[in-house]
mmCIF file of C-alpha atoms in Angstrom:
data_model
loop_
_atom_site.group_PDB
_atom_site.id
_atom_site.type_symbol
_atom_site.label_atom_id
_atom_site.label_comp_id
_atom_site.label_asym_id
_atom_site.label_seq_id
_atom_site.Cartn_x
_atom_site.Cartn_y
_atom_site.Cartn_z
ATOM 1 C CA UNK A 1 85.255 106.231 122.187
ATOM 2 C CA UNK A 2 88.914 108.174 121.741
ATOM 3 C CA UNK A 3 89.691 105.935 118.577
ATOM 4 C CA UNK A 4 86.180 106.692 117.304
ATOM 5 C CA UNK A 5 86.726 110.447 117.529
ATOM 6 C CA UNK A 6 90.216 109.952 116.023
ATOM 7 C CA UNK A 7 89.002 108.180 113.187
ATOM 8 C CA UNK A 8 85.898 110.762 112.684
ATOM 9 C CA UNK A 9 88.584 113.817 112.833
ATOM 10 C CA UNK A 10 86.630 115.640 115.580
ATOM 11 C CA UNK A 11 88.434 118.848 116.072
ATOM 12 C CA UNK A 12 86.633 119.254 119.375
ATOM 13 C CA UNK A 13 88.558 116.477 121.073
ATOM 14 C CA UNK A 14 92.140 117.969 119.745
ATOM 15 C CA UNK A 15 92.525 119.523 123.184
ATOM 16 C CA UNK A 16 91.346 116.634 125.155
ATOM 17 C CA UNK A 17 93.842 114.354 123.576
ATOM 18 C CA UNK A 18 96.633 116.955 123.863
ATOM 19 C CA UNK A 19 95.931 117.090 127.539
ATOM 20 C CA UNK A 20 95.748 113.528 128.314
ATOM 21 C CA UNK A 21 98.804 112.374 126.462
ATOM 22 C CA UNK A 22 100.966 114.715 128.769
ATOM 23 C CA UNK A 23 99.500 113.175 131.997
ATOM 24 C CA UNK A 24 101.728 110.980 133.610
ATOM 25 C CA UNK A 25 99.473 108.882 135.771
ATOM 26 C CA UNK A 26 100.346 105.266 135.375
ATOM 27 C CA UNK A 27 96.947 104.082 135.825
ATOM 28 C CA UNK A 28 95.657 105.662 132.806
ATOM 29 C CA UNK A 29 97.926 103.870 130.288
ATOM 30 C CA UNK A 30 95.178 101.974 128.469
ATOM 31 C CA UNK A 31 93.333 105.239 127.981
ATOM 32 C CA UNK A 32 96.400 106.969 126.919
ATOM 33 C CA UNK A 33 96.937 104.099 124.106
ATOM 34 C CA UNK A 34 93.637 104.843 122.680
ATOM 35 C CA UNK A 35 94.415 108.873 123.043
ATOM 36 C CA UNK A 36 97.947 108.307 121.290
ATOM 37 C CA UNK A 37 96.233 106.315 118.462
ATOM 38 C CA UNK A 38 93.669 108.950 117.928
ATOM 39 C CA UNK A 39 96.699 111.762 117.752
ATOM 40 C CA UNK A 40 97.969 109.931 115.185
ATOM 41 C CA UNK A 41 94.830 109.483 113.345
ATOM 42 C CA UNK A 42 94.161 113.414 113.776
ATOM 43 C CA UNK A 43 97.828 114.148 112.969
ATOM 44 C CA UNK A 44 98.169 116.499 115.861
ATOM 45 C CA UNK A 45 101.581 117.710 115.430
ATOM 46 C CA UNK A 46 101.187 119.367 118.691
ATOM 47 C CA UNK A 47 101.566 115.970 120.504
ATOM 48 C CA UNK A 48 104.797 115.023 118.774
ATOM 49 C CA UNK A 49 106.916 115.802 121.841
ATOM 50 C CA UNK A 50 104.585 114.234 123.806
ATOM 51 C CA UNK A 51 104.572 111.082 121.979
ATOM 52 C CA UNK A 52 108.188 110.989 121.864
ATOM 53 C CA UNK A 53 108.535 111.051 125.537
ATOM 54 C CA UNK A 54 106.331 108.053 125.987
ATOM 55 C CA UNK A 55 108.408 106.164 123.413
ATOM 56 C CA UNK A 56 111.665 107.264 125.393
ATOM 57 C CA UNK A 57 110.214 106.209 128.861
ATOM 58 C CA UNK A 58 111.086 102.361 129.822
ATOM 59 C CA UNK A 59 108.959 102.649 132.656
ATOM 60 C CA UNK A 60 105.732 103.105 130.583
ATOM 61 C CA UNK A 61 103.370 100.229 129.451
ATOM 62 C CA UNK A 62 104.795 98.330 126.291
ATOM 63 C CA UNK A 63 101.744 98.985 124.545
ATOM 64 C CA UNK A 64 101.204 102.502 125.351
ATOM 65 C CA UNK A 65 104.577 103.134 123.863
ATOM 66 C CA UNK A 66 104.095 100.950 120.861
ATOM 67 C CA UNK A 67 100.799 102.841 119.980
ATOM 68 C CA UNK A 68 102.741 106.188 120.644
ATOM 69 C CA UNK A 69 105.707 105.008 117.937
ATOM 70 C CA UNK A 70 102.404 104.045 115.597
ATOM 71 C CA UNK A 71 101.046 107.466 115.976
ATOM 72 C CA UNK A 72 104.471 109.203 115.159
ATOM 73 C CA UNK A 73 104.723 106.803 112.087
ATOM 74 C CA UNK A 74 100.952 107.642 110.937
ATOM 75 C CA UNK A 75 101.882 111.267 111.045
ATOM 76 C CA UNK A 76 104.993 110.601 109.140
ATOM 77 C CA UNK A 77 107.288 112.101 111.580
ATOM 78 C CA UNK A 78 110.655 111.120 110.069
ATOM 79 C CA UNK A 79 112.562 112.800 112.832
ATOM 80 C CA UNK A 80 111.474 110.252 115.395
ATOM 81 C CA UNK A 81 112.496 107.170 112.988
ATOM 82 C CA UNK A 82 115.936 106.669 114.855
ATOM 83 C CA UNK A 83 114.163 107.131 118.332
ATOM 84 C CA UNK A 84 111.743 104.206 117.324
ATOM 85 C CA UNK A 85 114.462 101.900 115.927
ATOM 86 C CA UNK A 86 116.688 102.601 118.836
ATOM 87 C CA UNK A 87 113.662 101.244 121.195
ATOM 88 C CA UNK A 88 112.892 98.482 119.191
ATOM 89 C CA UNK A 89 116.643 97.221 119.261
ATOM 90 C CA UNK A 90 116.977 97.990 122.861
ATOM 91 C CA UNK A 91 113.907 96.283 123.787
ATOM 92 C CA UNK A 92 113.773 93.263 122.092
ATOM 93 C CA UNK A 93 111.768 91.345 124.429
ATOM 94 C CA UNK A 94 108.821 93.819 124.253
ATOM 95 C CA UNK A 95 106.616 92.076 121.998
ATOM 96 C CA UNK A 96 103.869 95.036 121.931
ATOM 97 C CA UNK A 97 106.706 97.813 121.496
ATOM 98 C CA UNK A 98 108.107 95.669 118.735
ATOM 99 C CA UNK A 99 104.777 95.171 117.031
ATOM 100 C CA UNK A 100 104.047 98.646 116.501
ATOM 101 C CA UNK A 101 107.303 99.701 116.031
ATOM 102 C CA UNK A 102 107.358 97.447 112.908
ATOM 103 C CA UNK A 103 104.101 99.117 111.540
ATOM 104 C CA UNK A 104 105.731 102.669 112.213
ATOM 105 C CA UNK A 105 108.880 102.197 110.664
ATOM 106 C CA UNK A 106 107.226 100.725 107.949
ATOM 107 C CA UNK A 107 105.068 103.782 107.760
ATOM 108 C CA UNK A 108 107.994 106.085 107.700
ATOM 109 C CA UNK A 109 109.261 104.339 104.605
ATOM 110 C CA UNK A 110 112.928 104.942 105.281
ATOM 111 C CA UNK A 111 114.734 102.089 103.080
ATOM 112 C CA UNK A 112 117.726 101.825 105.539
ATOM 113 C CA UNK A 113 115.312 100.301 107.891
ATOM 114 C CA UNK A 114 114.730 97.255 105.466
ATOM 115 C CA UNK A 115 117.400 95.171 106.958
ATOM 116 C CA UNK A 116 116.538 95.649 110.455
ATOM 117 C CA UNK A 117 112.915 94.612 109.672
ATOM 118 C CA UNK A 118 114.369 91.514 107.826
ATOM 119 C CA UNK A 119 116.261 90.649 111.271
ATOM 120 C CA UNK A 120 113.031 91.201 113.367
ATOM 121 C CA UNK A 121 111.115 88.802 110.790
ATOM 122 C CA UNK A 122 113.726 86.139 111.171
ATOM 123 C CA UNK A 123 113.339 85.743 115.112
ATOM 124 C CA UNK A 124 112.220 82.347 115.389
ATOM 125 C CA UNK A 125 110.170 82.031 118.524
ATOM 126 C CA UNK A 126 106.558 80.824 118.690
ATOM 127 C CA UNK A 127 105.894 84.122 121.034
ATOM 128 C CA UNK A 128 106.768 86.539 118.285
ATOM 129 C CA UNK A 129 104.487 85.297 115.298
ATOM 130 C CA UNK A 130 102.370 88.727 115.564
ATOM 131 C CA UNK A 131 105.553 90.689 115.823
ATOM 132 C CA UNK A 132 107.239 88.819 112.561
ATOM 133 C CA UNK A 133 104.028 89.530 110.864
ATOM 134 C CA UNK A 134 104.240 93.328 111.518
ATOM 135 C CA UNK A 135 107.930 93.103 110.216
ATOM 136 C CA UNK A 136 106.735 91.498 106.931
ATOM 137 C CA UNK A 137 103.798 94.422 106.871
ATOM 138 C CA UNK A 138 106.536 96.998 107.541
ATOM 139 C CA UNK A 139 108.711 95.755 104.734
ATOM 140 C CA UNK A 140 105.817 96.176 102.256
ATOM 141 C CA UNK A 141 105.020 99.597 103.412
ATOM 142 C CA UNK A 142 108.278 100.686 102.830
ATOM 143 C CA UNK A 143 107.926 98.996 99.233
ATOM 144 C CA UNK A 144 111.822 99.167 98.632
ATOM 145 C CA UNK A 145 113.310 96.820 95.797
ATOM 146 C CA UNK A 146 116.590 96.193 98.016
ATOM 147 C CA UNK A 147 114.100 93.970 100.223
ATOM 148 C CA UNK A 148 113.307 91.344 97.225
ATOM 149 C CA UNK A 149 116.758 89.775 97.104
ATOM 150 C CA UNK A 150 117.482 88.868 100.576
ATOM 151 C CA UNK A 151 113.752 87.727 101.318
ATOM 152 C CA UNK A 152 114.040 85.115 98.029
ATOM 153 C CA UNK A 153 117.167 84.136 99.530
ATOM 154 C CA UNK A 154 115.273 83.423 102.942
ATOM 155 C CA UNK A 155 112.162 81.761 101.035
ATOM 156 C CA UNK A 156 114.700 79.645 99.005
ATOM 157 C CA UNK A 157 117.527 78.738 101.080
ATOM 158 C CA UNK A 158 116.770 79.127 104.565
ATOM 159 C CA UNK A 159 116.931 75.779 106.460
ATOM 160 C CA UNK A 160 114.080 77.073 109.092
ATOM 161 C CA UNK A 161 110.459 76.619 107.496
ATOM 162 C CA UNK A 162 109.220 79.414 109.630
ATOM 163 C CA UNK A 163 111.715 81.844 108.363
ATOM 164 C CA UNK A 164 110.931 80.810 104.794
ATOM 165 C CA UNK A 165 107.254 81.311 105.633
ATOM 166 C CA UNK A 166 107.736 84.761 106.921
ATOM 167 C CA UNK A 167 109.916 85.709 104.088
ATOM 168 C CA UNK A 168 107.114 84.625 101.466
ATOM 169 C CA UNK A 169 104.696 86.545 103.577
ATOM 170 C CA UNK A 170 106.667 89.862 103.269
ATOM 171 C CA UNK A 171 107.215 89.409 99.313
ATOM 172 C CA UNK A 172 103.414 89.146 99.177
ATOM 173 C CA UNK A 173 103.250 92.387 101.022
ATOM 174 C CA UNK A 174 105.964 94.077 98.595
ATOM 175 C CA UNK A 175 103.458 93.060 95.992
ATOM 176 C CA UNK A 176 100.162 93.937 97.822
ATOM 177 C CA UNK A 177 100.606 96.903 100.328
ATOM 178 C CA UNK A 178 97.469 95.926 102.131
ATOM 179 C CA UNK A 179 97.561 92.947 104.477
ATOM 180 C CA UNK A 180 95.331 90.137 102.750
ATOM 181 C CA UNK A 181 93.011 87.600 104.340
ATOM 182 C CA UNK A 182 95.060 84.550 103.260
ATOM 183 C CA UNK A 183 98.172 85.660 105.288
ATOM 184 C CA UNK A 184 96.490 86.890 108.499
ATOM 185 C CA UNK A 185 96.436 83.398 110.060
ATOM 186 C CA UNK A 186 100.311 83.452 110.003
ATOM 187 C CA UNK A 187 100.454 86.185 112.155
ATOM 188 C CA UNK A 188 98.622 85.089 115.264
ATOM 189 C CA UNK A 189 99.247 81.183 114.818
ATOM 190 C CA UNK A 190 101.815 79.882 117.662
ATOM 191 C CA UNK A 191 101.526 76.150 116.635
ATOM 192 C CA UNK A 192 104.617 75.539 114.480
ATOM 193 C CA UNK A 193 103.052 72.124 112.979
ATOM 194 C CA UNK A 194 100.516 74.525 110.970
ATOM 195 C CA UNK A 195 103.192 76.905 109.487
ATOM 196 C CA UNK A 196 103.907 74.744 106.448
ATOM 197 C CA UNK A 197 100.353 74.536 105.073
ATOM 198 C CA UNK A 198 100.159 78.211 105.768
ATOM 199 C CA UNK A 199 103.471 78.794 103.719
ATOM 200 C CA UNK A 200 102.172 76.606 100.966
ATOM 201 C CA UNK A 201 98.861 78.418 100.761
ATOM 202 C CA UNK A 202 100.624 81.963 100.552
ATOM 203 C CA UNK A 203 103.027 80.688 97.933
ATOM 204 C CA UNK A 204 99.981 79.471 95.958
ATOM 205 C CA UNK A 205 98.389 82.634 96.006
ATOM 206 C CA UNK A 206 101.356 85.063 95.507
#
């Protein structure tokens, strides 16, 4: 319901979102994730400090922290960029935070972060397919030409087929900023044996 109100742009709900973001009861983490997303969709600048505080706090649920980062990205709050990148680097094993952090960094559009997203994209671990897909989308959202050469080098010369596949997806996202259906399965597929057919499919459709 909270997300729906955010999408609808309901002004009446703004006070509710602001109050609930500031409420620090741990049992409300799921609700607060939805509220954080809605605050971003409504671009509630009054919630920026609360969202930043959530991203900072290591004890909070990684999903909540990730959606708070995403909301800051939706708002285009450039001052939050260093905080988000710092937490992504500090918590390399928090998949939920990394996934949403990649989206946020992409939305904030700073070309200096392309190299960091490429590092995330190259993380060869079957548990991180969704994170690597988010990094590919983030690179596409930034849309800077500096990403092309290193991605092409990975696609052509990396000995790891998985790295090649995600580099090709990122190149596709640079061409088409909207995630396309033909690449969707690579973001969630955890079976290494299926990566090469997906990579070939992506290459044929770029």
